[in-house]
One Martini backbone bead per residue (centre of mass of N, CA, C, O) as a GRO file, in nm:
protein
  367
    1MET     BB    1  -4.305  -0.285   0.157
    2SER     BB    2  -4.450  -0.565  -0.020
    3GLY     BB    3  -4.176  -0.736   0.009
    4PRO     BB    4  -3.920  -0.916  -0.006
    5LEU     BB    5  -3.595  -0.918  -0.124
    6PHE     BB    6  -3.577  -1.233  -0.049
    7SER     BB    7  -3.603  -1.592  -0.128
    8PHE     BB    8  -3.622  -1.934   0.021
    9HIS     BB    9  -3.610  -2.276   0.012
   10ILE     BB   10  -3.605  -2.520   0.298
   11LEU     BB   11  -3.459  -2.843   0.343
   12SER     BB   12  -3.448  -3.167   0.523
   13ASP     BB   13  -3.450  -3.491   0.526
   14VAL     BB   14  -3.615  -3.654   0.302
   15HIS     BB   15  -3.575  -3.966   0.240
   16VAL     BB   16  -3.564  -4.120  -0.017
   17ASP     BB   17  -3.682  -4.489  -0.016
   18GLY     BB   18  -3.906  -4.616  -0.235
   19THR     BB   19  -4.158  -4.493  -0.127
   20PRO     BB   20  -4.450  -4.341  -0.212
   21GLU     BB   21  -4.485  -4.138   0.018
   22ILE     BB   22  -4.224  -3.968  -0.006
   23SER     BB   23  -4.249  -3.898  -0.304
   24ARG     BB   24  -4.517  -3.745  -0.276
   25LEU     BB   25  -4.427  -3.535  -0.073
   26TYR     BB   26  -4.203  -3.410  -0.246
   27GLN     BB   27  -4.369  -3.337  -0.492
   28SER     BB   28  -4.572  -3.155  -0.343
   29ALA     BB   29  -4.362  -2.952  -0.242
   30LEU     BB   30  -4.262  -2.853  -0.520
   31LEU     BB   31  -4.538  -2.753  -0.620
   32ASP     BB   32  -4.580  -2.549  -0.392
   33MET     BB   33  -4.336  -2.370  -0.457
   34ALA     BB   34  -4.437  -2.288  -0.740
   35ARG     BB   35  -4.689  -2.139  -0.630
   36LEU     BB   36  -4.538  -1.931  -0.450
   37ASP     BB   37  -4.323  -1.907  -0.720
   38PRO     BB   38  -4.395  -1.856  -1.041
   39GLU     BB   39  -4.103  -1.732  -1.137
   40GLY     BB   40  -3.858  -1.902  -1.006
   41LYS     BB   41  -3.645  -1.738  -0.803
   42ALA     BB   42  -3.638  -1.933  -0.574
   43PRO     BB   43  -3.448  -2.120  -0.406
   44LEU     BB   44  -3.338  -2.459  -0.347
   45VAL     BB   45  -3.273  -2.609  -0.029
   46VAL     BB   46  -3.082  -2.910   0.057
   47ALA     BB   47  -2.950  -3.051   0.375
   48GLY     BB   48  -2.965  -3.345   0.320
   49ASP     BB   49  -3.074  -3.647   0.296
   50LEU     BB   50  -3.209  -3.747   0.018
   51THR     BB   51  -3.187  -4.035   0.139
   52GLY     BB   52  -3.207  -4.335   0.317
   53ARG     BB   53  -2.938  -4.536   0.182
   54GLY     BB   54  -2.777  -4.457  -0.089
   55GLU     BB   55  -2.904  -4.566  -0.327
   56GLN     BB   56  -2.920  -4.544  -0.655
   57SER     BB   57  -3.231  -4.544  -0.686
   58GLN     BB   58  -3.277  -4.314  -0.482
   59SER     BB   59  -3.113  -4.097  -0.621
   60GLU     BB   60  -3.265  -4.104  -0.889
   61GLU     BB   61  -3.541  -4.031  -0.767
   62PHE     BB   62  -3.475  -3.760  -0.650
   63PHE     BB   63  -3.380  -3.624  -0.919
   64ARG     BB   64  -3.630  -3.675  -1.081
   65LEU     BB   65  -3.826  -3.515  -0.903
   66THR     BB   66  -3.674  -3.250  -0.913
   67TYR     BB   67  -3.666  -3.200  -1.228
   68GLU     BB   68  -3.979  -3.242  -1.288
   69ASN     BB   69  -4.057  -3.020  -1.022
   70ALA     BB   70  -3.908  -2.768  -1.038
   71PRO     BB   71  -3.923  -2.429  -0.895
   72THR     BB   72  -3.648  -2.391  -1.058
   73CYS     BB   73  -3.349  -2.352  -1.163
   74ASP     BB   74  -3.060  -2.519  -1.162
   75GLU     BB   75  -2.881  -2.288  -1.023
   76ASN     BB   76  -3.111  -2.296  -0.770
   77LEU     BB   77  -3.003  -2.585  -0.695
   78LEU     BB   78  -2.923  -2.680  -0.352
   79LEU     BB   79  -2.752  -2.990  -0.310
   80LEU     BB   80  -2.693  -3.208  -0.038
   81LEU     BB   81  -2.515  -3.412   0.145
   82GLY     BB   82  -2.552  -3.689   0.355
   83ASN     BB   83  -2.490  -3.959   0.545
   84HIS     BB   84  -2.695  -4.146   0.391
   85ASP     BB   85  -2.546  -4.094   0.119
   86ALA     BB   86  -2.223  -4.125   0.181
   87ARG     BB   87  -2.210  -4.429   0.317
   88GLY     BB   88  -2.419  -4.608   0.219
   89PRO     BB   89  -2.592  -4.935   0.229
   90LYS     BB   90  -2.341  -5.087   0.370
   91THR     BB   91  -2.298  -5.157   0.696
   92GLU     BB   92  -2.023  -5.328   0.685
   93THR     BB   93  -1.862  -5.049   0.561
   94TRP     BB   94  -1.875  -4.863   0.778
   95ASN     BB   95  -1.708  -4.548   0.871
   96ARG     BB   96  -1.548  -4.325   1.137
   97VAL     BB   97  -1.249  -4.300   1.008
   98PRO     BB   98  -1.058  -4.099   0.811
   99GLY     BB   99  -0.791  -4.303   0.776
  100ARG     BB  100  -0.997  -4.489   0.649
  101PRO     BB  101  -1.178  -4.662   0.452
  102CYS     BB  102  -1.457  -4.583   0.210
  103PRO     BB  103  -1.653  -4.784   0.081
  104GLY     BB  104  -1.800  -4.637  -0.214
  105TRP     BB  105  -1.740  -4.330  -0.224
  106GLU     BB  106  -1.650  -4.277  -0.517
  107GLU     BB  107  -1.920  -4.360  -0.639
  108ILE     BB  108  -2.096  -4.153  -0.486
  109ARG     BB  109  -1.949  -3.904  -0.581
  110ALA     BB  110  -1.992  -3.948  -0.886
  111ARG     BB  111  -2.300  -3.952  -0.875
  112TYR     BB  112  -2.342  -3.669  -0.769
  113LEU     BB  113  -2.197  -3.524  -1.004
  114SER     BB  114  -2.388  -3.635  -1.219
  115LEU     BB  115  -2.680  -3.569  -1.109
  116ASN     BB  116  -2.578  -3.260  -1.009
  117GLY     BB  117  -2.413  -3.115  -1.238
  118ARG     BB  118  -2.627  -2.900  -1.353
  119CYS     BB  119  -2.606  -2.735  -1.056
  120LEU     BB  120  -2.309  -2.678  -1.080
  121PRO     BB  121  -2.035  -2.533  -1.073
  122PRO     BB  122  -1.747  -2.509  -1.174
  123GLU     BB  123  -1.466  -2.659  -1.065
  124SER     BB  124  -1.307  -2.383  -1.024
  125GLU     BB  125  -1.562  -2.299  -0.805
  126ARG     BB  126  -1.462  -2.529  -0.625
  127CYS     BB  127  -1.423  -2.742  -0.315
  128GLY     BB  128  -1.460  -3.007  -0.414
  129LEU     BB  129  -1.795  -3.038  -0.306
  130SER     BB  130  -1.783  -2.755  -0.246
  131PHE     BB  131  -1.990  -2.445  -0.274
  132LYS     BB  132  -2.068  -2.138  -0.445
  133ARG     BB  133  -2.351  -1.910  -0.427
  134ILE     BB  134  -2.491  -1.626  -0.604
  135ILE     BB  135  -2.819  -1.503  -0.511
  136GLY     BB  136  -2.955  -1.204  -0.515
  137GLY     BB  137  -2.678  -1.119  -0.345
  138TYR     BB  138  -2.655  -1.403  -0.201
  139THR     BB  139  -2.471  -1.622   0.002
  140PHE     BB  140  -2.385  -1.968  -0.061
  141LEU     BB  141  -2.257  -2.236   0.146
  142MET     BB  142  -2.180  -2.561   0.039
  143LEU     BB  143  -2.118  -2.826   0.277
  144ASN     BB  144  -1.932  -3.094   0.181
  145THR     BB  145  -1.825  -3.381   0.215
  146GLU     BB  146  -1.501  -3.578   0.172
  147LEU     BB  147  -1.644  -3.825   0.321
  148GLY     BB  148  -1.799  -4.156   0.388
  149LEU     BB  149  -1.913  -4.134   0.667
  150LYS     BB  150  -2.142  -4.239   0.881
  151ASP     BB  151  -2.204  -3.929   1.033
  152ALA     BB  152  -1.979  -3.745   0.971
  153PRO     BB  153  -1.802  -3.499   0.854
  154TYR     BB  154  -1.544  -3.384   0.611
  155PHE     BB  155  -1.274  -3.139   0.650
  156GLY     BB  156  -1.011  -3.005   0.508
  157PRO     BB  157  -0.772  -2.768   0.466
  158GLU     BB  158  -0.890  -2.666   0.198
  159GLN     BB  159  -1.179  -2.606   0.305
  160LEU     BB  160  -1.096  -2.410   0.530
  161ALA     BB  161  -0.961  -2.200   0.347
  162TRP     BB  162  -1.209  -2.147   0.174
  163LEU     BB  163  -1.393  -2.051   0.398
  164GLU     BB  164  -1.224  -1.812   0.484
  165ASP     BB  165  -1.231  -1.661   0.214
  166CYS     BB  166  -1.536  -1.630   0.192
  167MET     BB  167  -1.589  -1.482   0.463
  168ARG     BB  168  -1.399  -1.246   0.424
  169SER     BB  169  -1.523  -1.126   0.165
  170CYS     BB  170  -1.803  -1.074   0.285
  171TRP     BB  171  -1.721  -0.898   0.527
  172GLU     BB  172  -1.568  -0.675   0.364
  173ALA     BB  173  -1.815  -0.594   0.190
  174GLU     BB  174  -2.086  -0.703   0.394
  175PRO     BB  175  -2.122  -0.748   0.728
  176GLU     BB  176  -2.459  -0.729   0.748
  177LYS     BB  177  -2.474  -0.967   0.555
  178PRO     BB  178  -2.597  -1.264   0.508
  179VAL     BB  179  -2.460  -1.594   0.535
  180PHE     BB  180  -2.526  -1.916   0.394
  181LEU     BB  181  -2.468  -2.207   0.574
  182VAL     BB  182  -2.462  -2.545   0.446
  183CYS     BB  183  -2.516  -2.830   0.661
  184HIS     BB  184  -2.601  -3.124   0.776
  185GLN     BB  185  -2.439  -3.077   1.030
  186ALA     BB  186  -2.402  -2.979   1.338
  187LEU     BB  187  -2.260  -2.812   1.564
  188ASN     BB  188  -2.122  -2.827   1.845
  189ASN     BB  189  -2.302  -2.725   2.109
  190THR     BB  190  -2.603  -2.664   2.019
  191HIS     BB  191  -2.819  -2.861   1.956
  192TRP     BB  192  -3.030  -3.093   2.022
  193ARG     BB  193  -2.825  -3.370   1.946
  194SER     BB  194  -2.540  -3.264   1.824
  195ASN     BB  195  -2.339  -3.494   1.988
  196VAL     BB  196  -2.419  -3.739   1.842
  197LEU     BB  197  -2.270  -3.951   1.647
  198ASP     BB  198  -1.985  -3.768   1.621
  199ALA     BB  199  -2.097  -3.526   1.520
  200PHE     BB  200  -1.879  -3.311   1.351
  201ASP     BB  201  -1.570  -3.462   1.461
  202GLY     BB  202  -1.565  -3.707   1.689
  203LEU     BB  203  -1.659  -3.552   1.988
  204SER     BB  204  -1.906  -3.709   2.145
  205ASN     BB  205  -1.719  -3.818   2.412
  206GLU     BB  206  -1.715  -3.572   2.571
  207MET     BB  207  -1.731  -3.462   2.866
  208GLY     BB  208  -2.054  -3.303   2.886
  209THR     BB  209  -2.148  -3.354   2.555
  210GLY     BB  210  -2.181  -3.668   2.578
  211PRO     BB  211  -2.112  -3.960   2.610
  212ALA     BB  212  -1.962  -4.106   2.845
  213GLY     BB  213  -1.613  -4.018   2.839
  214ARG     BB  214  -1.386  -4.002   2.595
  215PRO     BB  215  -1.247  -3.891   2.343
  216GLN     BB  216  -1.206  -3.949   2.037
  217GLU     BB  217  -0.920  -4.038   1.858
  218TYR     BB  218  -1.054  -3.920   1.567
  219CYS     BB  219  -1.039  -3.635   1.611
  220TRP     BB  220  -1.020  -3.326   1.380
  221HIS     BB  221  -1.113  -3.025   1.474
  222ALA     BB  222  -1.336  -2.877   1.295
  223ASP     BB  223  -1.514  -2.725   1.489
  224GLU     BB  224  -1.302  -2.529   1.591
  225ALA     BB  225  -1.227  -2.410   1.314
  226PHE     BB  226  -1.501  -2.302   1.235
  227LYS     BB  227  -1.543  -2.109   1.481
  228GLN     BB  228  -1.299  -1.932   1.425
  229ILE     BB  229  -1.383  -1.832   1.150
  230LEU     BB  230  -1.669  -1.727   1.222
  231GLY     BB  231  -1.567  -1.531   1.449
  232ARG     BB  232  -1.425  -1.334   1.241
  233TYR     BB  233  -1.712  -1.375   1.053
  234PRO     BB  234  -2.038  -1.327   1.196
  235CYS     BB  235  -2.249  -1.348   0.922
  236GLY     BB  236  -2.348  -1.627   0.975
  237VAL     BB  237  -2.588  -1.888   0.871
  238PHE     BB  238  -2.640  -2.198   1.018
  239LEU     BB  239  -2.758  -2.474   0.825
  240SER     BB  240  -2.922  -2.765   0.974
  241GLY     BB  241  -2.971  -3.108   1.037
  242HIS     BB  242  -2.994  -3.471   1.108
  243ILE     BB  243  -3.154  -3.470   1.415
  244HIS     BB  244  -3.479  -3.461   1.387
  245ASN     BB  245  -3.597  -3.210   1.450
  246GLN     BB  246  -3.887  -3.017   1.514
  247PHE     BB  247  -4.122  -2.834   1.543
  248GLY     BB  248  -4.069  -2.699   1.879
  249MET     BB  249  -3.743  -2.781   1.884
  250ALA     BB  250  -3.631  -2.618   1.679
  251GLU     BB  251  -3.364  -2.380   1.665
  252LEU     BB  252  -3.264  -2.045   1.717
  253GLN     BB  253  -2.926  -1.945   1.737
  254LEU     BB  254  -2.700  -1.733   1.932
  255ARG     BB  255  -2.366  -1.686   1.854
  256PRO     BB  256  -2.056  -1.550   1.847
  257TYR     BB  257  -2.024  -1.695   1.538
  258GLY     BB  258  -2.342  -1.696   1.503
  259ALA     BB  259  -2.603  -1.833   1.347
  260ALA     BB  260  -2.843  -2.113   1.425
  261LEU     BB  261  -3.029  -2.359   1.235
  262ASP     BB  262  -3.273  -2.603   1.292
  263LEU     BB  263  -3.388  -2.840   1.081
  264PRO     BB  264  -3.639  -3.007   0.974
  265SER     BB  265  -3.774  -3.317   0.911
  266PHE     BB  266  -3.935  -3.416   0.634
  267GLY     BB  267  -3.943  -3.759   0.660
  268GLN     BB  268  -3.827  -3.786   0.995
  269PRO     BB  269  -3.978  -3.707   1.250
  270GLU     BB  270  -3.939  -3.682   1.619
  271LEU     BB  271  -3.919  -3.397   1.762
  272GLY     BB  272  -4.229  -3.277   1.799
  273CYS     BB  273  -4.378  -3.220   1.535
  274PRO     BB  274  -4.520  -3.483   1.325
  275ASP     BB  275  -4.489  -3.357   1.060
  276LYS     BB  276  -4.469  -3.401   0.731
  277GLY     BB  277  -4.327  -3.177   0.488
  278THR     BB  278  -4.117  -2.976   0.614
  279GLY     BB  279  -4.019  -2.619   0.636
  280TYR     BB  280  -3.871  -2.324   0.493
  281GLU     BB  281  -3.946  -1.982   0.431
  282ALA     BB  282  -3.710  -1.756   0.338
  283GLU     BB  283  -3.705  -1.410   0.444
  284ILE     BB  284  -3.568  -1.103   0.325
  285TRP     BB  285  -3.532  -0.817   0.506
  286PRO     BB  286  -3.395  -0.524   0.605
  287ASP     BB  287  -3.439  -0.631   0.940
  288LYS     BB  288  -3.465  -0.948   0.842
  289VAL     BB  289  -3.507  -1.301   0.901
  290LEU     BB  290  -3.771  -1.505   0.787
  291PHE     BB  291  -3.888  -1.815   0.917
  292ARG     BB  292  -4.130  -1.991   0.749
  293ALA     BB  293  -4.348  -2.216   0.840
  294ARG     BB  294  -4.398  -2.525   0.642
  295ASN     BB  295  -4.624  -2.740   0.478
  296PHE     BB  296  -4.557  -2.831   0.164
  297ALA     BB  297  -4.726  -3.091   0.119
  298ALA     BB  298  -5.001  -2.928   0.230
  299GLY     BB  299  -5.007  -2.612   0.198
  300ARG     BB  300  -4.909  -2.495   0.505
  301TRP     BB  301  -4.902  -2.278   0.739
  302MET     BB  302  -4.693  -2.234   1.064
  303PRO     BB  303  -4.671  -1.962   1.261
  304GLN     BB  304  -4.598  -2.085   1.549
  305TYR     BB  305  -4.286  -2.155   1.408
  306ASP     BB  306  -4.169  -1.900   1.367
  307LEU     BB  307  -3.857  -1.727   1.277
  308THR     BB  308  -3.630  -1.456   1.392
  309LEU     BB  309  -3.365  -1.255   1.237
  310PRO     BB  310  -3.217  -0.989   1.319
  311LEU     BB  311  -3.100  -0.686   1.155
  312PRO     BB  312  -2.825  -0.694   1.253
  313ALA     BB  313  -2.676  -0.937   1.390
  314LEU     BB  314  -2.558  -0.983   1.698
  315PRO     BB  315  -2.271  -1.093   1.627
  316VAL     BB  316  -2.202  -0.844   1.454
  317VAL     BB  317  -2.238  -0.624   1.670
  318LEU     BB  318  -2.028  -0.731   1.866
  319LYS     BB  319  -1.783  -0.713   1.678
  320ARG     BB  320  -1.809  -0.402   1.602
  321THR     BB  321  -1.813  -0.311   1.929
  322GLY     BB  322  -1.659  -0.510   2.134
  323THR     BB  323  -1.871  -0.697   2.270
  324PRO     BB  324  -1.954  -0.908   2.488
  325ALA     BB  325  -2.107  -1.194   2.531
  326PRO     BB  326  -2.370  -1.314   2.643
  327ALA     BB  327  -2.441  -1.587   2.831
  328GLU     BB  328  -2.664  -1.710   2.645
  329MET     BB  329  -2.457  -1.765   2.397
  330GLU     BB  330  -2.287  -2.001   2.573
  331ARG     BB  331  -2.490  -2.204   2.605
  332ILE     BB  332  -2.543  -2.557   2.679
  333TYR     BB  333  -2.616  -2.870   2.641
  334ASN     BB  334  -2.665  -3.151   2.837
  335GLN     BB  335  -2.548  -3.465   2.672
  336GLU     BB  336  -2.485  -3.659   2.879
  337GLY     BB  337  -2.567  -3.994   2.795
  338MET     BB  338  -2.646  -3.965   2.512
  339ALA     BB  339  -2.841  -4.115   2.257
  340TRP     BB  340  -2.999  -4.166   1.961
  341ASP     BB  341  -3.239  -4.338   2.118
  342TYR     BB  342  -3.277  -4.070   2.276
  343LEU     BB  343  -3.601  -3.886   2.286
  344GLY     BB  344  -3.573  -3.673   2.480
  345LEU     BB  345  -3.630  -3.380   2.632
  346PRO     BB  346  -3.552  -3.101   2.746
  347GLU     BB  347  -3.620  -2.912   3.010
  348GLN     BB  348  -3.518  -2.663   2.831
  349PRO     BB  349  -3.471  -2.431   2.621
  350LEU     BB  350  -3.227  -2.206   2.527
  351PHE     BB  351  -3.402  -2.044   2.275
  352ASP     BB  352  -3.641  -1.895   2.365
  353ALA     BB  353  -3.846  -1.631   2.348
  354GLY     BB  354  -3.726  -1.487   2.597
  355THR     BB  355  -3.426  -1.498   2.514
  356LEU     BB  356  -3.456  -1.356   2.239
  357ALA     BB  357  -3.571  -1.093   2.357
  358LYS     BB  358  -3.328  -1.020   2.531
  359LEU     BB  359  -3.120  -1.011   2.294
  360GLU     BB  360  -3.270  -0.791   2.135
  361ALA     BB  361  -3.246  -0.567   2.345
  362PHE     BB  362  -2.939  -0.567   2.344
  363ARG     BB  363  -2.897  -0.499   2.047
  364LYS     BB  364  -3.045  -0.222   2.044
  365LYS     BB  365  -2.843  -0.081   2.241
  366LEU     BB  366  -2.592  -0.106   2.028
  367LEU     BB  367  -2.707   0.069   1.774
   0.00000   0.00000   0.00000
């Protein structure tokens, strides 16, 4: 065939902050996407941290740039809140505990619904701020926090039930077809630095997985619930940003509950390649999802950082054949003692090219 079945652009952590530099980078990236896809069919996915500090002016600037330079139609703009957006600009009011007030959250929530309203499905088709879009036959689940916590997202029982329903219906219809779950924060014990600053659900202080100590008393066990749901229907590809790893450090991981991709930070790269303006052009082919690394702001492919997810994905094959997961899929980074300002690299990546090749050979034996 001459081209992919479907493609989409994906960014994370744009951090529009009122400075001309970031606004120019984002505008250049949008214009580059339009050149790549003149027909405007490819969705644009932004996995949160649209702004630097969640100020109203920054939110308005992000959406102004997006709408004025959009590479696709409104229904194909899938824009997610991140913690920098949801917690607001006033550091003195930041809250890490779900049972306590999040001052300013209702205003931020209303602003998101207002500015992003033209891109959202009807309220009857959403679950809180989370929503589903089916584009080109592929399902996107946009997982928005329900509270403006400082760093972690919050998903209540209603969102968990909605997630289960969505994943079940996709699995029962076409189990080998990838479902793209987009969340700003990574699941616990996945990517390097996934467990710092409250991780996915306040469990960042569990011994052996985060800063030394005991688990936070306000852990709400969403990470465990997510993994149980995804493990029952492991066709998901979990796309997340937040931790500001960049090409060369950001990994594609294969877990028993699905694949997980760490997205580079568009506006504030920290570990790995220092380029700003980066993201992936995701291409779906009959036998793979190819994540093509690109500096959208500079209009340049970076093939040395491309990542490939063979289809049907290994977690799906394991589930359908009843085969136990290889040990490589269970390994986690030891992040004990790590803090957000610790920018060291791991001794070695968990899912380097050699590990992925070994898992691919195992997958092929099961087919």
